[in-house]
mmCIF file of C-alpha atoms and ligand atoms in Angstrom:
data_model
loop_
_atom_site.group_PDB
_atom_site.id
_atom_site.type_symbol
_atom_site.label_atom_id
_atom_site.label_comp_id
_atom_site.label_asym_id
_atom_site.label_seq_id
_atom_site.Cartn_x
_atom_site.Cartn_y
_atom_site.Cartn_z
ATOM 1 C CA MET G 1 95.634 94.270 97.625
ATOM 2 C CA ARG G 2 95.243 94.541 94.053
ATOM 3 C CA ALA G 3 96.619 97.548 92.211
ATOM 4 C CA ALA G 4 94.226 100.332 90.976
ATOM 5 C CA CYS G 5 94.412 102.215 87.860
ATOM 6 C CA CYS G 6 93.373 105.870 87.932
ATOM 7 C CA GLU G 7 93.732 109.042 86.098
ATOM 8 C CA ALA G 8 95.838 111.420 88.194
ATOM 9 C CA GLN G 9 96.494 115.070 88.034
ATOM 10 C CA VAL G 10 99.886 116.651 88.145
ATOM 11 C CA LEU G 11 100.155 119.137 91.098
ATOM 12 C CA ARG G 12 103.819 120.078 90.722
ATOM 13 C CA HIS G 13 106.717 119.219 88.610
ATOM 14 C CA THR G 14 110.137 120.423 89.717
ATOM 15 C CA ALA G 15 113.613 120.199 88.119
ATOM 16 C CA ILE G 16 115.913 119.228 91.065
ATOM 17 C CA GLN G 17 118.895 118.804 88.885
ATOM 18 C CA PRO G 18 119.365 118.893 85.100
ATOM 19 C CA ASP G 19 118.447 115.147 84.996
ATOM 20 C CA ILE G 20 116.419 114.819 88.203
ATOM 21 C CA ARG G 21 112.761 115.614 88.622
ATOM 22 C CA LEU G 22 110.290 115.670 91.408
ATOM 23 C CA LEU G 23 106.779 114.951 90.160
ATOM 24 C CA GLU G 24 103.870 115.377 92.615
ATOM 25 C CA VAL G 25 100.479 114.046 91.692
ATOM 26 C CA LEU G 26 97.003 113.804 93.149
ATOM 27 C CA TRP G 27 96.158 110.192 93.612
ATOM 28 C CA PRO G 28 92.432 109.977 93.886
ATOM 29 C CA ASP G 29 92.135 106.525 95.412
ATOM 30 C CA PRO G 30 92.925 106.579 99.244
ATOM 31 C CA ALA G 31 91.767 102.984 99.384
ATOM 32 C CA HIS G 32 94.884 102.030 97.606
ATOM 33 C CA ALA G 33 97.380 104.046 99.620
ATOM 34 C CA PRO G 34 101.106 103.100 98.920
ATOM 35 C CA HIS G 35 103.723 102.246 101.525
ATOM 36 C CA ALA G 36 107.437 102.536 101.459
ATOM 37 C CA GLY G 37 109.253 100.591 98.813
ATOM 38 C CA GLN G 38 106.161 100.158 96.564
ATOM 39 C CA PHE G 39 105.975 101.659 93.080
ATOM 40 C CA PHE G 40 103.531 102.789 90.414
ATOM 41 C CA THR G 41 103.659 102.564 86.738
ATOM 42 C CA LEU G 42 103.191 105.838 85.032
ATOM 43 C CA ARG G 43 101.974 106.653 81.509
ATOM 44 C CA SER G 44 101.331 110.086 80.183
ATOM 45 C CA TRP G 45 100.783 109.059 76.558
ATOM 46 C CA GLY G 46 97.924 107.294 74.640
ATOM 47 C CA ALA G 47 97.574 103.507 74.312
ATOM 48 C CA GLY G 48 98.221 103.807 70.595
ATOM 49 C CA GLU G 49 101.490 105.812 71.143
ATOM 50 C CA GLY G 50 104.824 104.720 72.073
ATOM 51 C CA PRO G 51 106.606 103.631 74.175
ATOM 52 C CA PHE G 52 104.722 100.424 74.494
ATOM 53 C CA LEU G 53 105.494 100.037 78.272
ATOM 54 C CA SER G 54 104.566 102.346 81.061
ATOM 55 C CA ARG G 55 107.331 103.537 83.332
ATOM 56 C CA PRO G 56 107.658 101.970 86.779
ATOM 57 C CA ILE G 57 108.803 104.580 89.462
ATOM 58 C CA SER G 58 109.077 104.039 93.217
ATOM 59 C CA VAL G 59 107.192 106.216 95.706
ATOM 60 C CA HIS G 60 109.320 108.939 97.177
ATOM 61 C CA LYS G 61 106.640 110.258 99.347
ATOM 62 C CA TRP G 62 103.044 109.721 100.233
ATOM 63 C CA GLU G 63 100.796 112.336 101.912
ATOM 64 C CA SER G 64 97.585 110.700 103.069
ATOM 65 C CA GLU G 65 96.044 114.068 104.168
ATOM 66 C CA THR G 66 96.453 115.597 100.679
ATOM 67 C CA LEU G 67 96.353 112.305 98.679
ATOM 68 C CA THR G 68 99.749 113.378 97.071
ATOM 69 C CA VAL G 69 102.193 110.930 95.812
ATOM 70 C CA SER G 70 105.614 112.117 94.826
ATOM 71 C CA PHE G 71 108.005 110.450 92.393
ATOM 72 C CA LEU G 72 111.764 111.395 92.341
ATOM 73 C CA TYR G 73 113.086 110.099 88.974
ATOM 74 C CA GLN G 74 116.079 110.490 86.627
ATOM 75 C CA LEU G 75 115.836 111.342 82.952
ATOM 76 C CA VAL G 76 117.530 108.322 81.539
ATOM 77 C CA GLY G 77 117.195 109.304 77.872
ATOM 78 C CA GLY G 78 114.310 106.962 77.085
ATOM 79 C CA GLU G 79 111.100 107.991 75.472
ATOM 80 C CA GLY G 80 108.969 107.366 78.309
ATOM 81 C CA THR G 81 110.778 109.526 80.748
ATOM 82 C CA ARG G 82 111.146 112.230 78.150
ATOM 83 C CA LYS G 83 107.410 112.269 77.832
ATOM 84 C CA LEU G 84 106.866 112.324 81.586
ATOM 85 C CA ALA G 85 109.397 115.192 81.870
ATOM 86 C CA ALA G 86 107.079 117.322 79.726
ATOM 87 C CA LEU G 87 104.223 117.108 82.124
ATOM 88 C CA GLN G 88 102.962 120.435 83.505
ATOM 89 C CA PRO G 89 100.820 121.104 86.561
ATOM 90 C CA GLY G 90 97.183 120.418 85.743
ATOM 91 C CA ASP G 91 98.035 117.721 83.123
ATOM 92 C CA ARG G 92 96.709 114.247 83.704
ATOM 93 C CA LEU G 93 98.499 110.884 83.433
ATOM 94 C CA GLN G 94 97.571 107.313 84.052
ATOM 95 C CA LEU G 95 98.909 105.683 87.283
ATOM 96 C CA THR G 96 98.596 101.999 88.094
ATOM 97 C CA GLY G 97 99.468 100.803 91.634
ATOM 98 C CA PRO G 98 100.672 100.611 94.278
ATOM 99 C CA MET G 99 102.538 97.577 93.187
ATOM 100 C CA GLY G 100 105.115 95.345 94.750
ATOM 101 C CA ASN G 101 105.719 94.178 98.302
ATOM 102 C CA GLY G 102 107.640 97.241 99.509
ATOM 103 C CA PHE G 103 109.256 97.244 102.891
ATOM 104 C CA ASP G 104 107.024 95.687 105.589
ATOM 105 C CA LEU G 105 108.190 98.335 108.230
ATOM 106 C CA PRO G 106 105.711 97.552 111.043
ATOM 107 C CA ALA G 107 106.906 93.957 111.094
ATOM 108 C CA LEU G 108 110.582 94.971 110.662
ATOM 109 C CA ALA G 109 110.435 97.543 113.321
ATOM 110 C CA ALA G 110 108.943 95.163 115.780
ATOM 111 C CA GLN G 111 112.132 92.957 115.263
ATOM 112 C CA TYR G 112 114.933 95.427 114.463
ATOM 113 C CA ARG G 113 115.529 98.738 116.106
ATOM 114 C CA ARG G 114 118.985 99.992 114.897
ATOM 115 C CA ILE G 115 118.280 100.476 111.153
ATOM 116 C CA ALA G 116 120.445 102.000 108.424
ATOM 117 C CA LEU G 117 119.210 103.273 105.091
ATOM 118 C CA VAL G 118 121.762 102.961 102.311
ATOM 119 C CA GLY G 119 121.134 104.404 98.907
ATOM 120 C CA GLY G 120 122.937 105.110 95.676
ATOM 121 C CA GLY G 121 121.985 107.929 93.274
ATOM 122 C CA ILE G 122 118.342 107.732 92.128
ATOM 123 C CA GLY G 123 118.137 104.629 94.324
ATOM 124 C CA THR G 124 117.800 106.994 97.196
ATOM 125 C CA ALA G 125 114.177 107.984 96.007
ATOM 126 C CA PRO G 126 112.307 105.294 97.918
ATOM 127 C CA MET G 127 114.306 105.843 101.119
ATOM 128 C CA TYR G 128 112.481 109.112 102.023
ATOM 129 C CA GLN G 129 109.091 107.377 102.543
ATOM 130 C CA THR G 130 110.910 104.571 104.192
ATOM 131 C CA ALA G 131 112.441 107.174 106.737
ATOM 132 C CA ARG G 132 109.191 108.832 107.272
ATOM 133 C CA GLU G 133 107.368 105.556 108.089
ATOM 134 C CA LEU G 134 110.193 104.418 110.311
ATOM 135 C CA ALA G 135 109.926 107.738 112.147
ATOM 136 C CA ALA G 136 106.237 107.191 112.626
ATOM 137 C CA LEU G 137 107.020 103.922 114.229
ATOM 138 C CA GLY G 138 109.479 105.479 116.596
ATOM 139 C CA ILE G 139 112.781 104.682 114.831
ATOM 140 C CA ARG G 140 115.259 107.208 113.702
ATOM 141 C CA PRO G 141 117.275 105.428 110.982
ATOM 142 C CA ASP G 142 120.746 106.431 110.040
ATOM 143 C CA VAL G 143 121.080 107.452 106.499
ATOM 144 C CA PHE G 144 124.105 106.800 104.174
ATOM 145 C CA PHE G 145 123.864 107.970 100.658
ATOM 146 C CA GLY G 146 126.269 107.954 97.772
ATOM 147 C CA PHE G 147 126.064 110.186 94.677
ATOM 148 C CA ARG G 148 128.198 110.742 91.617
ATOM 149 C CA ASP G 149 128.836 114.317 92.146
ATOM 150 C CA GLN G 150 126.084 116.539 93.596
ATOM 151 C CA PRO G 151 123.621 115.185 96.320
ATOM 152 C CA TYR G 152 119.972 116.006 96.133
ATOM 153 C CA CYS G 153 116.833 115.984 98.280
ATOM 154 C CA MET G 154 118.924 115.304 101.419
ATOM 155 C CA GLU G 155 117.708 118.174 103.689
ATOM 156 C CA PRO G 156 114.338 116.551 104.795
ATOM 157 C CA TYR G 157 116.075 113.521 106.280
ATOM 158 C CA ARG G 158 117.696 115.672 108.959
ATOM 159 C CA ALA G 159 114.374 115.945 110.774
ATOM 160 C CA LEU G 160 113.807 112.053 110.633
ATOM 161 C CA ALA G 161 117.149 110.410 110.867
ATOM 162 C CA GLY G 162 119.911 110.077 113.427
ATOM 163 C CA VAL G 163 123.149 110.308 111.447
ATOM 164 C CA VAL G 164 123.007 111.598 107.826
ATOM 165 C CA LYS G 165 126.230 111.026 105.843
ATOM 166 C CA VAL G 166 126.885 111.489 102.202
ATOM 167 C CA SER G 167 129.669 110.279 99.852
ATOM 168 C CA THR G 168 130.387 111.329 96.284
ATOM 169 C CA ASP G 169 132.546 109.752 93.516
ATOM 170 C CA SER G 170 133.976 113.144 92.625
ATOM 171 C CA GLY G 171 134.728 114.261 96.287
ATOM 172 C CA ARG G 172 132.799 117.439 95.647
ATOM 173 C CA VAL G 173 130.587 116.976 98.672
ATOM 174 C CA GLY G 174 130.932 114.752 101.702
ATOM 175 C CA PHE G 175 133.300 111.736 101.778
ATOM 176 C CA HIS G 176 135.266 111.059 98.587
ATOM 177 C CA GLY G 177 134.609 107.363 97.944
ATOM 178 C CA PHE G 178 132.031 104.608 98.173
ATOM 179 C CA VAL G 179 128.815 104.817 100.210
ATOM 180 C CA THR G 180 129.808 101.536 101.829
ATOM 181 C CA GLN G 181 132.826 103.243 103.443
ATOM 182 C CA LEU G 182 130.514 105.484 105.473
ATOM 183 C CA TYR G 183 129.250 102.860 107.973
ATOM 184 C CA ASP G 184 129.879 99.505 109.650
ATOM 185 C CA PRO G 185 127.036 97.017 109.177
ATOM 186 C CA ALA G 186 128.013 95.578 112.560
ATOM 187 C CA ASP G 187 126.510 98.694 114.127
ATOM 188 C CA TYR G 188 123.106 97.885 112.878
ATOM 189 C CA ASP G 189 120.316 95.246 113.488
ATOM 190 C CA LEU G 190 119.160 95.731 109.729
ATOM 191 C CA VAL G 191 120.326 97.507 106.604
ATOM 192 C CA LEU G 192 117.890 98.560 103.893
ATOM 193 C CA ILE G 193 119.540 99.143 100.495
ATOM 194 C CA CYS G 194 118.612 100.553 97.199
ATOM 195 C CA GLY G 195 120.907 101.765 94.294
ATOM 196 C CA PRO G 196 122.904 100.416 91.349
ATOM 197 C CA THR G 197 123.305 96.633 91.318
ATOM 198 C CA PRO G 198 127.107 96.620 91.978
ATOM 199 C CA MET G 199 126.639 98.910 94.990
ATOM 200 C CA MET G 200 123.860 96.763 96.392
ATOM 201 C CA ARG G 201 125.869 93.622 95.862
ATOM 202 C CA ASN G 202 128.810 95.109 97.552
ATOM 203 C CA ALA G 203 126.675 96.352 100.490
ATOM 204 C CA ALA G 204 124.859 93.052 100.811
ATOM 205 C CA ARG G 205 128.357 91.284 100.916
ATOM 206 C CA LEU G 206 129.503 93.646 103.641
ATOM 207 C CA CYS G 207 126.319 92.890 105.642
ATOM 208 C CA ALA G 208 126.805 89.293 105.311
ATOM 209 C CA GLU G 209 130.473 89.425 106.531
ATOM 210 C CA LYS G 210 129.259 91.258 109.628
ATOM 211 C CA GLY G 211 126.195 89.044 110.224
ATOM 212 C CA THR G 212 123.829 91.854 109.655
ATOM 213 C CA PRO G 213 120.623 91.096 107.600
ATOM 214 C CA CYS G 214 119.866 93.465 104.855
ATOM 215 C CA LEU G 215 116.946 93.947 102.437
ATOM 216 C CA VAL G 216 117.603 95.104 98.885
ATOM 217 C CA SER G 217 115.195 96.908 96.620
ATOM 218 C CA LEU G 218 115.779 95.832 92.973
ATOM 219 C CA GLU G 219 115.113 97.668 89.834
ATOM 220 C CA LYS G 220 114.248 95.900 86.581
ATOM 221 C CA LYS G 221 112.593 96.644 83.337
ATOM 222 C CA MET G 222 108.908 95.714 83.546
ATOM 223 C CA ALA G 223 105.962 95.092 81.285
ATOM 224 C CA CYS G 224 102.802 93.764 82.918
ATOM 225 C CA GLY G 225 103.913 94.698 86.519
ATOM 226 C CA ILE G 226 101.668 91.896 87.920
ATOM 227 C CA GLY G 227 103.886 88.861 87.643
ATOM 228 C CA ALA G 228 102.128 87.518 84.481
ATOM 229 C CA CYS G 229 104.714 88.135 81.606
ATOM 230 C CA LEU G 230 107.854 86.823 83.258
ATOM 231 C CA GLY G 231 109.651 89.893 81.895
ATOM 232 C CA CYS G 232 111.278 90.797 85.167
ATOM 233 C CA THR G 233 112.125 87.314 86.420
ATOM 234 C CA ILE G 234 115.345 86.882 88.527
ATOM 235 C CA GLU G 235 116.991 83.823 89.973
ATOM 236 C CA THR G 236 116.939 83.669 93.845
ATOM 237 C CA ALA G 237 118.068 81.183 96.400
ATOM 238 C CA ALA G 238 114.364 79.999 96.454
ATOM 239 C CA GLY G 239 114.016 79.696 92.689
ATOM 240 C CA ALA G 240 112.708 82.040 89.977
ATOM 241 C CA LYS G 241 110.871 85.114 91.164
ATOM 242 C CA SER G 242 109.436 88.337 89.582
ATOM 243 C CA VAL G 243 110.710 91.653 90.680
ATOM 244 C CA CYS G 244 107.264 93.364 90.149
ATOM 245 C CA LYS G 245 105.165 90.870 92.252
ATOM 246 C CA ASP G 246 107.485 89.057 94.586
ATOM 247 C CA GLY G 247 109.687 92.099 95.055
ATOM 248 C CA PRO G 248 111.053 94.631 94.446
ATOM 249 C CA VAL G 249 112.300 94.065 97.975
ATOM 250 C CA PHE G 250 114.208 90.829 98.689
ATOM 251 C CA TRP G 251 116.503 89.696 101.472
ATOM 252 C CA GLY G 252 120.143 90.394 100.295
ATOM 253 C CA THR G 253 121.034 86.698 100.883
ATOM 254 C CA GLU G 254 118.094 85.711 98.683
ATOM 255 C CA VAL G 255 119.375 87.478 95.533
ATOM 256 C CA PHE G 256 123.150 87.853 96.157
ATOM 257 C CA GLY G 257 123.722 84.477 97.773
ATOM 258 C CA TRP G 258 125.820 85.255 100.822
ATOM 259 C CA GLN G 259 124.783 83.684 104.106
ATOM 260 C CA THR G 260 124.509 85.661 107.311
HETATM 261 FE FE1 FES B 1 105.586 91.053 83.975
HETATM 262 FE FE2 FES B 1 107.120 91.410 86.210
HETATM 263 S S1 FES B 1 106.735 92.788 84.653
HETATM 264 S S2 FES B 1 106.273 89.477 85.397
#
């Protein structure tokens, strides 16, 4: 399905932590409904203004009844997120999407039943829609998230997930250590991972050691978002691929090279 480009209206914009925001917008095109793991590019500034590139952000939640799409994002200091952070309810912005392959959860759920969701920091954002869709397919995933210091947006998982465990680098909340110390990949048929690259690499290696397949959702700076500019190309076991069009979801072995 081709991505749509629409003007969307801000419904709510909430500061979750000093650098974490939840942006909820009305997406007026139900024919282009997103699924878990897909993303939109967001732009709240004019074509002649900077920054040049729209900001790609994964779908945190999609409500088909209210046509509301939510984005959980981090203020990373760039001009784009700074302009997005200024949006108020009622403001309009340009959304293009949904983009990317996302997680093909109906197909995965038909093959794998014991599923773990592993996230790190703002990489936890796409896991909420993932947990919701898995729950709708009759699977309660186990959730393992790691944060630097203070977890956020964890509570809704308790209604959808089996086990919910948290680690923090600081030890302030939950287990003091790495998220990969919270679970054993051998206990699962499939692990879905999103977070900082070193964490994903380590999590994929541990899955490979236990013979458990994993899918990783990659993040990369993007320009066109449709596979045309080669700006987000990565090397995989099957040759060069674009994160925006061929991903952002790949098998762990495809991008990190370990065999299961
Ligand atoms: Fe242009 Fe991915 S952003 S190919």
